[in-house]
Coordinates of C-alpha atoms and ligand atoms in Angstrom, one line a residue:
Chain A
X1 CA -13.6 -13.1 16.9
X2 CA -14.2 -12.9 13.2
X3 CA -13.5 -10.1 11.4
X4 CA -16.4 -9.3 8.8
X5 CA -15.6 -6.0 7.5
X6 CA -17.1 -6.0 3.9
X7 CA -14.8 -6.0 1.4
X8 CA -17.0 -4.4 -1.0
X9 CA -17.8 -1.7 1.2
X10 CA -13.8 -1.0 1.5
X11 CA -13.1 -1.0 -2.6
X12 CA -15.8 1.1 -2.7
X13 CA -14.7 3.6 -0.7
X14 CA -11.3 3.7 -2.5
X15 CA -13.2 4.2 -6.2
X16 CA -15.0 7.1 -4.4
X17 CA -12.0 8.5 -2.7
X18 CA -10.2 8.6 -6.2
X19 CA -13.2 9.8 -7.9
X20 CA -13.0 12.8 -5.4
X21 CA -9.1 13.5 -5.7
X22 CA -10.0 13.1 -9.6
X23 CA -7.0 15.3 -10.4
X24 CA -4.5 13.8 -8.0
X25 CA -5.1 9.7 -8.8
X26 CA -4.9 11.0 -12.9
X27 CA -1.8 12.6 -12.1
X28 CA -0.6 9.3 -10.1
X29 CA -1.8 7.1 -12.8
X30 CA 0.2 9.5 -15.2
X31 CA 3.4 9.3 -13.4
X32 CA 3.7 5.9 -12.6
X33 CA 2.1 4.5 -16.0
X34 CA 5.3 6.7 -17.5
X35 CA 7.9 4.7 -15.3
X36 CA 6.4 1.7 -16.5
X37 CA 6.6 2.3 -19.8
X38 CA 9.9 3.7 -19.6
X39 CA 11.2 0.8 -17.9
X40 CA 9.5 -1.4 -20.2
X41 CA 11.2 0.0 -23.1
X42 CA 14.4 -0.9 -21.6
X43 CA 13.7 -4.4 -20.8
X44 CA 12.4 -5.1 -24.3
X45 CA 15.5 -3.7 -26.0
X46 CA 17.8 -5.8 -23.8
X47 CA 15.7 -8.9 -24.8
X48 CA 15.8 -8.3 -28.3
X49 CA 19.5 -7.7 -28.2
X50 CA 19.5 -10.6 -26.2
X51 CA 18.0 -13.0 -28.6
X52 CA 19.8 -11.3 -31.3
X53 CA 22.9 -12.4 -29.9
X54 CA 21.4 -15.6 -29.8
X55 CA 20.3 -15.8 -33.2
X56 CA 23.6 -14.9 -34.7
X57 CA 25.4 -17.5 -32.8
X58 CA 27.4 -14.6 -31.1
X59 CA 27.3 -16.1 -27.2
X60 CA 29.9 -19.3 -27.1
X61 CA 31.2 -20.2 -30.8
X62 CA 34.1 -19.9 -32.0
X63 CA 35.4 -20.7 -35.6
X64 CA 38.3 -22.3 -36.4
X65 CA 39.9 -22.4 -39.7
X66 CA 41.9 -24.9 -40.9
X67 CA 44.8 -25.2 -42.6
X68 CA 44.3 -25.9 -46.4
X69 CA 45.7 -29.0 -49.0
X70 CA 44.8 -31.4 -44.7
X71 CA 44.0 -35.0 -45.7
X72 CA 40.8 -36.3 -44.8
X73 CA 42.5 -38.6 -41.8
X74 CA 44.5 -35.0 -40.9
X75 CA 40.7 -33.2 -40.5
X76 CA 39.1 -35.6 -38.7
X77 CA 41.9 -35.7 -36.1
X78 CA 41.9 -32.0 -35.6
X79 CA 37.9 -32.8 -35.4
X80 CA 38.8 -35.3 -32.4
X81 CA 41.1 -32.8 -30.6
X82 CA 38.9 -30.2 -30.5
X83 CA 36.0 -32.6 -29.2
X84 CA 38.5 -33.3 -26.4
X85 CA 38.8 -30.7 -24.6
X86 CA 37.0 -29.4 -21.5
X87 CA 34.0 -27.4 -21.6
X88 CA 33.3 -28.2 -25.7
X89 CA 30.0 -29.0 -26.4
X90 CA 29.2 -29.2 -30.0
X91 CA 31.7 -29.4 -33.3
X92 CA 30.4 -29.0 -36.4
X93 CA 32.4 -29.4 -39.7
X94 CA 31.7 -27.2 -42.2
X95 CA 33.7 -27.9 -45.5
X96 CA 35.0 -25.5 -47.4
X97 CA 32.4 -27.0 -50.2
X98 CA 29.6 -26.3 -47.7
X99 CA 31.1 -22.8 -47.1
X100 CA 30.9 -22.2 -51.0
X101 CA 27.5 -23.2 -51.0
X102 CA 26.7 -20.8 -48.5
X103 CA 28.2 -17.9 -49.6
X104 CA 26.1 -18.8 -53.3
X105 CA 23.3 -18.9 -51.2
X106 CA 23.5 -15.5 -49.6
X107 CA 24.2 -14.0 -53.0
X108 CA 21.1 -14.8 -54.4
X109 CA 21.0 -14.1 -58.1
X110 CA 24.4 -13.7 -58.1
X111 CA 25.2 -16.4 -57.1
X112 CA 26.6 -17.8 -60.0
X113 CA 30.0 -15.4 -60.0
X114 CA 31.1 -18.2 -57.3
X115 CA 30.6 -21.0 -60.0
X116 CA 33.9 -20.3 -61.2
X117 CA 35.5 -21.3 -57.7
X118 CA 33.8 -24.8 -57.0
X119 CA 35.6 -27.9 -56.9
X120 CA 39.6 -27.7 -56.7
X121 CA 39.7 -23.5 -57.4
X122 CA 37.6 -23.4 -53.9
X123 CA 39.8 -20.7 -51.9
X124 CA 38.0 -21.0 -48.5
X125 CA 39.2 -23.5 -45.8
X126 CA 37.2 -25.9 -44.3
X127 CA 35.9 -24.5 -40.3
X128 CA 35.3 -25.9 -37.5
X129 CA 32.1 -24.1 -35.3
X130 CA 33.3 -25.0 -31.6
X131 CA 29.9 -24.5 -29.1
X132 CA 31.0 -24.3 -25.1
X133 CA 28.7 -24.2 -22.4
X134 CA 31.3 -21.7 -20.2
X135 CA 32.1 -18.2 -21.1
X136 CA 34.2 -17.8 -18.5
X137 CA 36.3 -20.5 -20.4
X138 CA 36.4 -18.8 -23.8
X139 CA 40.1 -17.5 -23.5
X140 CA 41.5 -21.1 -22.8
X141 CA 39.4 -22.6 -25.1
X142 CA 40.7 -20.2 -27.8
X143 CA 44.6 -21.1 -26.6
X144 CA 43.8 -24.9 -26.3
X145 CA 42.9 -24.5 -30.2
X146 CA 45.4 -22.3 -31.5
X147 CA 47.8 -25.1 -30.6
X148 CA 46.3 -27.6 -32.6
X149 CA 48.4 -29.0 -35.1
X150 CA 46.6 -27.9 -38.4
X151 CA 44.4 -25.1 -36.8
X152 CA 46.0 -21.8 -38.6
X153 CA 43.7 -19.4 -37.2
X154 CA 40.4 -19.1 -34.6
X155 CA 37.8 -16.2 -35.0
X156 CA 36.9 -15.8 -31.3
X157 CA 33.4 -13.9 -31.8
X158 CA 33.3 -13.4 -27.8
X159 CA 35.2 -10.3 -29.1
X160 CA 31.7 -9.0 -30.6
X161 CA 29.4 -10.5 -27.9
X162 CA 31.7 -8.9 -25.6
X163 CA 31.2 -5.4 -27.0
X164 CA 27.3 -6.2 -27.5
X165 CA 27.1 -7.5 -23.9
X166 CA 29.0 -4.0 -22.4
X167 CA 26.4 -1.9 -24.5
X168 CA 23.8 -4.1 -23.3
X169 CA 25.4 -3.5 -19.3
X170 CA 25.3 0.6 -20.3
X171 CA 21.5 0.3 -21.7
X172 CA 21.3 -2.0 -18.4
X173 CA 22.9 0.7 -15.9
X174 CA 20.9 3.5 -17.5
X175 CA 18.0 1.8 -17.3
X176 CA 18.3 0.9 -13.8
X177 CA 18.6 4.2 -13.0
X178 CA 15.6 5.7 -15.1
X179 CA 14.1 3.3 -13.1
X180 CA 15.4 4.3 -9.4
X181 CA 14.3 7.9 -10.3
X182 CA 10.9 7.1 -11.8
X183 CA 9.7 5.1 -8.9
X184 CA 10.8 7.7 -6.6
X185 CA 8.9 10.2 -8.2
X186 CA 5.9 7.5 -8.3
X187 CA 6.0 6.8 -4.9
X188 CA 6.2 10.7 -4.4
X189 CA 3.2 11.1 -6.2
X190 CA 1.4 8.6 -4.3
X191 CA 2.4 9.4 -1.3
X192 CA 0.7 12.9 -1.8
X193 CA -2.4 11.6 -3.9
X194 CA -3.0 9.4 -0.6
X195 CA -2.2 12.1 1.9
X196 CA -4.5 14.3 0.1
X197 CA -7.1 11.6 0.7
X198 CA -6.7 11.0 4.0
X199 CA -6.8 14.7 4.6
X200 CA -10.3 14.7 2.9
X201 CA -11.4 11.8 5.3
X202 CA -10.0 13.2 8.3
X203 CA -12.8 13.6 10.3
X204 CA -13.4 10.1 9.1
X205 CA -10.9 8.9 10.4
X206 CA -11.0 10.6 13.6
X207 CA -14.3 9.2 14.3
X208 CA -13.6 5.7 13.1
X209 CA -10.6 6.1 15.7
X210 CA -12.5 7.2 18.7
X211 CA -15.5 4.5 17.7
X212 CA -12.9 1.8 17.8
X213 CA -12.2 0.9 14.4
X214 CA -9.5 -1.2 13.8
X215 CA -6.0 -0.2 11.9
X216 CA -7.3 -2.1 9.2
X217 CA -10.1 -0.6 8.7
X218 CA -9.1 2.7 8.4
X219 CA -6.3 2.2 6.1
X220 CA -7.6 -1.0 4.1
X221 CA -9.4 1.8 1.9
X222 CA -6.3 3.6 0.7
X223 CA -4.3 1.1 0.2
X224 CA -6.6 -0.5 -1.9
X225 CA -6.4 3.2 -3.2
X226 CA -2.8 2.6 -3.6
X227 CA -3.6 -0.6 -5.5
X228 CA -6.0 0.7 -8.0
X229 CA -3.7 3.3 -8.9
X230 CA -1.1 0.5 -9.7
X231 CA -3.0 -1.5 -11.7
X232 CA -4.6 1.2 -13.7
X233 CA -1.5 2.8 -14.4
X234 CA 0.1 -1.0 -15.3
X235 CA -3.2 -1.9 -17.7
X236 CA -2.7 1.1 -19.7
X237 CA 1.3 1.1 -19.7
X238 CA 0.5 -2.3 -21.1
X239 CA -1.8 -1.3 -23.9
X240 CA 0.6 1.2 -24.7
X241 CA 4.0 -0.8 -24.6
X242 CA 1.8 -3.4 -26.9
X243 CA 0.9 -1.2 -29.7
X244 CA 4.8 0.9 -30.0
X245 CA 6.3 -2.6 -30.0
X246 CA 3.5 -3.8 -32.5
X247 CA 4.4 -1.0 -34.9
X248 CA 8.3 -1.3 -34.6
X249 CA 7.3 -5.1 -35.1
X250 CA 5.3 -4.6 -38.3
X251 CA 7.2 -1.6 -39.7
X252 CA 10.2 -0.4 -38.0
X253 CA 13.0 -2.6 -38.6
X254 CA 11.9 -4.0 -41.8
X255 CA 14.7 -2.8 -43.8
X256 CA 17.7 -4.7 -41.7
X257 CA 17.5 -8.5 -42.1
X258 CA 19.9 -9.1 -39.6
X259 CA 18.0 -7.6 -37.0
X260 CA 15.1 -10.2 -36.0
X261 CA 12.7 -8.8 -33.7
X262 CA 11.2 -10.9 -31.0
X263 CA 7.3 -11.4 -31.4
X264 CA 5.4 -9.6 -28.8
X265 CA 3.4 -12.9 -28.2
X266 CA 6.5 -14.1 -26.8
X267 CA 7.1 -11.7 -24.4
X268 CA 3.8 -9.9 -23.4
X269 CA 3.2 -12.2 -20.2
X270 CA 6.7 -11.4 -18.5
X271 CA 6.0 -7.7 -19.6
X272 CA 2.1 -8.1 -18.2
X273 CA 3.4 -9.9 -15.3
X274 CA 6.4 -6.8 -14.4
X275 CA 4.1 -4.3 -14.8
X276 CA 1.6 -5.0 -12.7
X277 CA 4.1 -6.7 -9.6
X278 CA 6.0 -3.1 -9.9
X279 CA 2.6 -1.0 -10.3
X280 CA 1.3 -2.4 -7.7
X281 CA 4.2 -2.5 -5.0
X282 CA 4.6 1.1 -5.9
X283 CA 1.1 1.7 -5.2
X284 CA 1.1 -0.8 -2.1
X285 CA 4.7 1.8 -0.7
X286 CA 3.3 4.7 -1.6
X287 CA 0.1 4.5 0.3
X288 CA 1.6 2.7 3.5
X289 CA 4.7 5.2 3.3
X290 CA 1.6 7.9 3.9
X291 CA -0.5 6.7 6.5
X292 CA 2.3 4.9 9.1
X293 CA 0.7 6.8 11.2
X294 CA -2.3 5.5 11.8
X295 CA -1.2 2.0 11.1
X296 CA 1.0 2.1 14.2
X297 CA -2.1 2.3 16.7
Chain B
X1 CA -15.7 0.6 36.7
X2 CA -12.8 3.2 36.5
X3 CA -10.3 3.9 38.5
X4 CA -7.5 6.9 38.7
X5 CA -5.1 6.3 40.7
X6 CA -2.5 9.6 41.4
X7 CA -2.9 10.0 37.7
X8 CA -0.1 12.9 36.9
X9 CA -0.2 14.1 33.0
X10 CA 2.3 16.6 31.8
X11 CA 2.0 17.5 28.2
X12 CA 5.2 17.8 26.4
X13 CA 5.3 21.6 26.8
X14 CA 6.0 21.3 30.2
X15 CA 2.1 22.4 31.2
X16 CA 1.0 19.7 34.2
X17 CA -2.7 19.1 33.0
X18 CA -2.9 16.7 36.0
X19 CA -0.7 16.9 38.9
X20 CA -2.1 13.6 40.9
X21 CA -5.8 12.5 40.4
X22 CA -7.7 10.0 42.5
X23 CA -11.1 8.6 42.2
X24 CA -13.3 5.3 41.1
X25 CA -16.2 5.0 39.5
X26 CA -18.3 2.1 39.7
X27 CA -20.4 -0.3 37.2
X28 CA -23.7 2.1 36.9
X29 CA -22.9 5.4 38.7
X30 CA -23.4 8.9 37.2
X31 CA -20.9 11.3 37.3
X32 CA -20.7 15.1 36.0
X33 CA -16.7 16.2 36.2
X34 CA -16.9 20.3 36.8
X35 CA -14.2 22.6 37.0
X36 CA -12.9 25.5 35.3
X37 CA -11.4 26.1 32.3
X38 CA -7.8 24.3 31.8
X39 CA -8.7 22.2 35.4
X40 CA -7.4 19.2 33.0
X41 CA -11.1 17.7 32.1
X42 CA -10.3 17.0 28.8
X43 CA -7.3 15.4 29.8
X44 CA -8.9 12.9 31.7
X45 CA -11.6 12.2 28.9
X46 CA -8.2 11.6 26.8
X47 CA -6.2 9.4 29.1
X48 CA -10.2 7.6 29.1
X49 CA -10.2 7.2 25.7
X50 CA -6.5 6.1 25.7
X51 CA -5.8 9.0 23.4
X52 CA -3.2 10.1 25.9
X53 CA -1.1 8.2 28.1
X54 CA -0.6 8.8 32.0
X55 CA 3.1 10.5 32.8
X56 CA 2.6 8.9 35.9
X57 CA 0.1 7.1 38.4
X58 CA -2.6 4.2 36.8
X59 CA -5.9 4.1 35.1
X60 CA -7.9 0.9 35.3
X61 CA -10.6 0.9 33.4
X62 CA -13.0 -2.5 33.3
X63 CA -10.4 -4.5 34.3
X64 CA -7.7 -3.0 31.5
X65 CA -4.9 -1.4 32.8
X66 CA -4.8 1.2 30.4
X67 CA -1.2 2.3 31.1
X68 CA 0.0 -0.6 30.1
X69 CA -1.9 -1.4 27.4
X70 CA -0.4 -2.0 23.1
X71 CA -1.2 0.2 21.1
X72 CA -2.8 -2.2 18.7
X73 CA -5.1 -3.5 21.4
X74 CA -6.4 0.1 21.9
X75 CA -9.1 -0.1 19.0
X76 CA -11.1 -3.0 21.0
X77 CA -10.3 -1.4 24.0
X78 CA -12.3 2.0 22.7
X79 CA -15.4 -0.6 21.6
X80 CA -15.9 -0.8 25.1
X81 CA -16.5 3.1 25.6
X82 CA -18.7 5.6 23.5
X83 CA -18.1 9.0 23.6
X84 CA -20.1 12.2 22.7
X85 CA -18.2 15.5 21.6
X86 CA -19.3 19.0 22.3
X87 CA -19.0 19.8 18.7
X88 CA -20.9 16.1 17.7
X89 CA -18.5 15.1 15.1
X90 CA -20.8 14.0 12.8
X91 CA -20.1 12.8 8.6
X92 CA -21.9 15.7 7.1
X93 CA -22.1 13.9 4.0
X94 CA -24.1 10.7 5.9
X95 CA -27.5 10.6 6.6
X96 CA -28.4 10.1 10.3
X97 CA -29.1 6.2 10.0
X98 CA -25.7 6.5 8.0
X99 CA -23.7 7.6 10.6
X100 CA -24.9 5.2 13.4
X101 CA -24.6 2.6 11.0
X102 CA -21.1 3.5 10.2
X103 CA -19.9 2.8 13.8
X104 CA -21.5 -0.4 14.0
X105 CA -20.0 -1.3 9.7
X106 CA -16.7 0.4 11.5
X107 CA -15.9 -2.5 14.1
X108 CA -17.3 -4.7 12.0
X109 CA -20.9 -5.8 12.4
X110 CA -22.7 -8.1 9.7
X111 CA -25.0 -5.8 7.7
X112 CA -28.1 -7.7 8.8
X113 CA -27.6 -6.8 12.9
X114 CA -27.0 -3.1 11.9
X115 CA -30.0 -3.3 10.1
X116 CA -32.3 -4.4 13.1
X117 CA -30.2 -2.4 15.5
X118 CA -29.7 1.1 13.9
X119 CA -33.7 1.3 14.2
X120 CA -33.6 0.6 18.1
X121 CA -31.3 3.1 18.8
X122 CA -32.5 5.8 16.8
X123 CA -35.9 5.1 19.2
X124 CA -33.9 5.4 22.5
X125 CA -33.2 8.8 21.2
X126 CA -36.3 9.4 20.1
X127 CA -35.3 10.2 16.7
X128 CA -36.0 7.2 14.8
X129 CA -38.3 9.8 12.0
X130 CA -35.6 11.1 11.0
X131 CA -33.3 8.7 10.1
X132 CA -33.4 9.7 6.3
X133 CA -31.9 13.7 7.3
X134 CA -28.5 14.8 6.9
X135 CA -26.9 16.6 9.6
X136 CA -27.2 19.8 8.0
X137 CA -31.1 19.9 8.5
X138 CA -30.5 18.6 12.2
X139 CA -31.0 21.2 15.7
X140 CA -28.1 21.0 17.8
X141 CA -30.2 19.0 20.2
X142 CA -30.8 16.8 17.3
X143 CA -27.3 16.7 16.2
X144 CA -26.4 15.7 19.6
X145 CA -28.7 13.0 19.4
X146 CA -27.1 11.4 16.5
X147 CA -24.1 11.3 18.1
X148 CA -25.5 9.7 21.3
X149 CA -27.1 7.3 19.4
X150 CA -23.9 6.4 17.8
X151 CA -22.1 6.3 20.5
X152 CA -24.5 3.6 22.2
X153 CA -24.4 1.4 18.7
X154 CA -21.5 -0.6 19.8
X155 CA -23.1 -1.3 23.0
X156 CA -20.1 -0.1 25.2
X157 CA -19.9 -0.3 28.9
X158 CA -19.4 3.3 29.4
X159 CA -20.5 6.3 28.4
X160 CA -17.7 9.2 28.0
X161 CA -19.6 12.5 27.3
X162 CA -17.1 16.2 27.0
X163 CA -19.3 19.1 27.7
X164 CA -22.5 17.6 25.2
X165 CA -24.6 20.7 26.2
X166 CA -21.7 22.6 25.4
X167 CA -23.3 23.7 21.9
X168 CA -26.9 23.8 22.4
X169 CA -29.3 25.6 24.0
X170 CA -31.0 25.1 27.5
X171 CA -34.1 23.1 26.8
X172 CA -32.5 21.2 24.5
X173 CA -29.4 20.2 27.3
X174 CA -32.1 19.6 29.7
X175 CA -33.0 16.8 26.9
X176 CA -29.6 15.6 26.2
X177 CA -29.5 15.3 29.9
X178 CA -32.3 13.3 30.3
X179 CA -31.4 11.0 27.3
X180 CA -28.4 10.3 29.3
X181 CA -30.1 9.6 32.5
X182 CA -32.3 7.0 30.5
X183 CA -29.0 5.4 29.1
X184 CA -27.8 5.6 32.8
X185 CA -30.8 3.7 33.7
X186 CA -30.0 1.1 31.0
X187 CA -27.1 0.0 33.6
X188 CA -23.9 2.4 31.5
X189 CA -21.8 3.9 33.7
X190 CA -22.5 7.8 32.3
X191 CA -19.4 10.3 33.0
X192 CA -20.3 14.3 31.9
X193 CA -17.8 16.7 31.6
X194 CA -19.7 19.9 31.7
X195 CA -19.6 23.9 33.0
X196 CA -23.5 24.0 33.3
X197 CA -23.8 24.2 36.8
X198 CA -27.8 24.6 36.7
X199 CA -27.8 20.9 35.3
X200 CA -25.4 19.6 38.0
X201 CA -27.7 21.2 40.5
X202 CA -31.1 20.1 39.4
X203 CA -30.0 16.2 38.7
X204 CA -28.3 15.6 42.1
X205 CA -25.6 13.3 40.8
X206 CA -22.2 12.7 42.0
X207 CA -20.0 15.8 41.3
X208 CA -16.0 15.3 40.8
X209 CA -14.7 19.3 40.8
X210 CA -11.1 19.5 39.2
X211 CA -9.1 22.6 39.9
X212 CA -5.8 23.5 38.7
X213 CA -5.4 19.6 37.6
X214 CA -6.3 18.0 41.4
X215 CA -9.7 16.7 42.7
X216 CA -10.6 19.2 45.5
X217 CA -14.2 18.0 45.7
X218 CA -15.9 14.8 45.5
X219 CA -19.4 14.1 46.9
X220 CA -22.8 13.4 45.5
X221 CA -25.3 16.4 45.0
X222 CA -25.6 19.7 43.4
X223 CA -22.3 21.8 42.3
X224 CA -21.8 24.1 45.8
X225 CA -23.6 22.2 48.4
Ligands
ATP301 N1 -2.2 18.5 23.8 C1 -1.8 19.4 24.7 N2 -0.5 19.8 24.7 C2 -0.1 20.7 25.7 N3 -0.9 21.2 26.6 C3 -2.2 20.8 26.6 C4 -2.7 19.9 25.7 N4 -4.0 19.7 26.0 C5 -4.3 20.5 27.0 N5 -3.2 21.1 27.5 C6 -3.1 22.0 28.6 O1 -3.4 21.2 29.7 C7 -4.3 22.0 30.6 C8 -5.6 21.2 30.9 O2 -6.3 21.2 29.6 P1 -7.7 20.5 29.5 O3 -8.0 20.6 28.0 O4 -7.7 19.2 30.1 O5 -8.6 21.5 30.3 P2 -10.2 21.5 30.4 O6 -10.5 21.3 31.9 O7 -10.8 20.6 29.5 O8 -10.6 23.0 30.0 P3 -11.9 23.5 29.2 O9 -12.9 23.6 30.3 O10 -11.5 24.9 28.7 O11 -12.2 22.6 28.2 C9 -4.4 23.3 30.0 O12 -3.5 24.2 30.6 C10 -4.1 23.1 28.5 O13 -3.5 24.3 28.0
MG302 MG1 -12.1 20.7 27.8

C-alpha cells in the first residue's frame, strides 16, 4: 500500500500554520536564531585562538639554547641527540647569525642599532626549535634535553599554550553552557509555538483522527513547522554571524599584528553546516516533544 | 459485521458505562441503538471507533479484534468505518467539496480520484450545487449532509452515525434518515444512535434499547412494540 500523501500539500500547511501563529513562529525564530548566534560566537573565538596558537608555533616547540664559544662538530652533535629521541619530529638550527638577522628584521628601520653586534660581538646563542607530535610527552622531552651536554637552557612554550589552552577550556565550559540553556529555552519556545498550533487545528485533528488519518499525517505538518523554524532562524543567524565577523575581520583587530584573524571563507561552511544541523534538530525536538501524543496512536 | 461480546467499560472514575453488552450485527443490517440518557450509547460508538478500549469482554469488528488491536494499526482500522456527529464536525474554514475532499487527501488518495469522486458523493447527498459554500451558509440538514458525504468518501464498510438528527429539525431528520436508508441500500451496514423515537417507529428497523449500560431489548420494529 503506497503512501501518496502530497508533500506539497503538507509544507503548505506548515507556511500557513506559521503565517497564522505570526507572533509565536517570530518569537521562535527570535529565540533560537539568538542561541545560534551566541553559540557561534563562541566557536569562532575558540578557532581563532586556535589557529593563533598555531600560527605562533605555541602547540609542540620547544627552544633550546645552546651553550656559547660550541665548535661546529660540538653543535651538530647536540643536533643529533636531540633528533634521537622519541617523539621528536622536526629540528631546526637556527644560528645565532640567523637569530641576529631576525631580530634586524623585526626592527625595521632600526634595524641598524644591531649592526654593531654582527660577526664575533653577536651575544645571542645559537637555538635549536625541537617540533613533537605528543603533548602528552612535552615534560620528558624537556628533561631528555636539559641533560644534553651543551644544552644550557630550554624555553618550554607548553607553559603559554598551556595557559592559552585552560582559557580556551573556560571560554569552552562557558560556552557549553550558554549553549545548554539557550537550546532549552529554544526548545521551550517551540514546544509552545507548536502546541499553540496544534491547538488552532484541533478540530483538525480530531477529524483527521476519526476519518483515519495516519500519525503521519497529522503530525508531518508541524514538524515540518518545527523545521522551517530551524532553518529560518539558522539562515538569518548566518547572515548575521557573517557580517560581525566580516567587520571584526576588516576593522577590529587591525591594530595587533600578532593577532591574525582567520578569514571567514575559511570557516563559513562548518559555521553554515552547525547552524543549520542544530537549528534544525532543535526544531525537529521541539515539535515532536509537543505532539507525542498523537504520534503514539 | 460487529460483534459485542459481554462488552463491560468502566471509565476511570469508577462510572460502569457498560456493565456486559451482547449483540452482532451483520454485513447490511440497519440498526437504531435507543436508550436514555447516560445508557452508555456513546460508549459503544467509542469502543466502535476504537477511541476507547473494552475493560472487559470482546468486540470484533470485520474480522478485527479490536481489543487487541496496536495502536498504530488503529488509523486503517477507522478507514474501514465513517462516522457522523450530532454536532457535524465540519472545517469551517473549508468549502463543502473541501471538506469531503480532505478525508479522501487525509488517508491518502491521488488528487485525480478525489477529483472524480468528491462529485459522486456530493450527488448521493444530493448536494452536489453546492459544493462551492462554506459551512457557515449551510442548514443543519445541509450541514449534516456534508458530513455524511464525508464520511462515505473513504468508502468504509460501516456506517457509525451518534444522534445525526440530534441538531436539526424534523423534516430535515426525516431526510438525513432517508439518506441513510439509501446508503443502507448501497450494501453499509448503517448503526444510528438516536432519542427520536418517532423515526424508530416510522422506519421499522431493528431496535438495540440500552439501559443503565445492559441490552434489555433487541428485536426488529418500532421503539415500544
Ligand atoms: N470519558 C468518560 N469518563 C468518565 N465517565 C464517562 C465518560 N464518558 C461517559 N461517561 C459516563 O458513562 C456513562 C455512559 O455515558 P454515554 O456517553 O455512553 O451515555 P449516552 O447513552 O451516550 O448518553 P446521552 O444520551 O446523554 O448521550 C455516563 O454515566 C457518563 O457520565
Ligand atoms: Mg451520547
Amino acid at each position: 500500500m503506497k503512501k501518496r500523501y502530497s508533500l506539497t500539500y503538507l509544507i503548505g500547511e506548515s507556511f500557513k500554520s506559521l503565517w497564522r501563529n505570526g507572533v509565536m513562529s517570530l518569537a521562535s525564530v527570535t529565540v533560537l536564531m539568538s542561541c545560534l548566534i551566541v553559540i557561534g560566537g563562541f566557536v569562532l573565538i575558540i578557532f581563532n585562538i586556535n589557529a593563533n596558537v598555531k600560527n605562533l608555533g605555541l602547540m609542540n616547540e620547544m627552544v633550546a639554547f645552546v651553550d656559547y664559544k660550541l665548535t661546529d662538530e660540538e653543535i651538530e652533535s647536540i643536533k643529533t641527540q636531540i633528533n634521537e629521541l622519541d617523539d621528536v619530529v622536526e629540528v631546526i638550527h637556527v644560528t645565532k647569525d640567523e637569530a641576529l638577522e631576525g631580530l634586524k628584521e623585526n626592527a625595521g628601520e632600526f634595524g641598524d642599532a644591531y649592526a654593531e653586534l654582527e660577526g664575533d660581538e653577536n651575544p645571542l646563542p645559537d637555538t635549536f626549535h625541537v617540533k613533537y607530535d605528543d603533548p602528552s610527552q612535552a615534560s620528558t622531552i624537556k628533561y631528555q634535553l636539559d641533560h644534553i651536554e651543551g644544552i644550557y637552557k630550554v624555553n618550554n612554550r607548553m607553559q603559554v599554550a598551556k595557559t592559552i589552552d585552560s582559557i580556551k577550556n573556560s571560554i569552552s565550559l562557558v560556552g557549553i553552557w550558554f549553549l545548554g540553556i539557550l537550546l532549552l529555552v529554544s526548545i521551550f519556545v517551540i514546544v509552545n509555538t507548536i502546541k499553540l498550533a496544534v491547538f488552532a487545528r484541533r478540530s483538525e485533528i480530531e477529524i483527521m483522527r476519526y476519518i483515519g488519518a495516519s500519525g503521519w499525517f497529522i503530525t508531518l505538518p508541524f514538524i515540518f513547522e518545527g523545521i522551517i523554524i530551524g532553518l529560518l532562524s539558522s539562515g538569518v543567524a548566518y547572515l548575521i554571524v557573517w557580517l560581525i565577523y566580516r567587520y571584526i575581520e576588516t576593522n577590529g583587530m587591525s591594530g595587533i599584528d600578532m593577532i591574525t584573524i582567520l578569514p571567514f571563507s575559511e570557516i563559513n561552511t562548518v559555521v553554515l553546516a552547525g547552524f543549520v544541523i542544530i537549528g534544525v534538530l532543535t526544531g525537529i525536538i521541539g515539535s515532536c516533544a509537543s505532539l507525542r501524543k498523537y504520534l503514539k496512536a | 459485521m460487529i460483534d459485542f461480546k459481554n462488552v463491560k467499560k468502566v471509565y476511570s472514575n469508577g462510572v460502569v458505562a457498560l456493565g456486559g453488552v451482547d449483540f452482532h450485527v451483520d454485513d447490511g443490517e440497519f440498526v437504531f441503538i435507543v436508550g436514555h440518557s447516560g445508557a452508555g450509547k456513546s460508549t459503544l460508538m467509542k469502543l466502535l471507533l476504537r477511541e476507547e478500549i473494552v475493560t472487559s469482554g470482546q468486540v470484533f469488528v470485520n474480522n478485527h479484534d479490536l481489543t487487541k488491536m496496536r495502536n498504530y494499526k488503529v488509523p486503517r482500522y477507522r478507514r474501514e468505518l465513517g462516522v457522523v456527529f450530532q454536532d457535524f464536525r465540519l472545517l469551517p474554514n473549508k468549502t463543502v467539496y473541501e471538506n469531503v475532499a480532505f478525508a479522501m487527501r487525509a488517508v491518502g488518495t491521488p488528487a485525480k480520484k478525489i477529483r472524480k469522486r468528491v462529485p459522486a458523493i456530493l450527488s448521493t447527498v444530493n448536494l452536489y450545487d453546492k459544493f462551492d459554500c462554506f459551512p457557515s451558509e449551510l442548514s443543519g440538514g445541509e450541514k449534516q449532509r456534508v458530513a455524511l458525504a464525508r464520511a462515505l468518501a473513504n468508502n468504509p464498510k460501516i456506517i457509525i452515525a451518534d444522534e445525526p438528527t440530534g441538531n436539526i429539525d424534523p423534516h430535515m431528520s426525516m431526510e438525513i434518515m432517508n439518506l441513510l436508508m439509501k446508503i443502507n441500500r448501497l450494501d453499509k451496514t448503517v448503526i444510528v444512535v438516536t432519542h427520536d423515537q418517532k423515526l424508530v417507529d416510522y422506519f421499522q428497523k431493528r431496535v438495540i434499547t440500552l439501559s443503565d449500560g445492559k441490552v434489555v431489548d433487541d428485536h426488529v420494529g418500532g421503539m415500544f412494540e
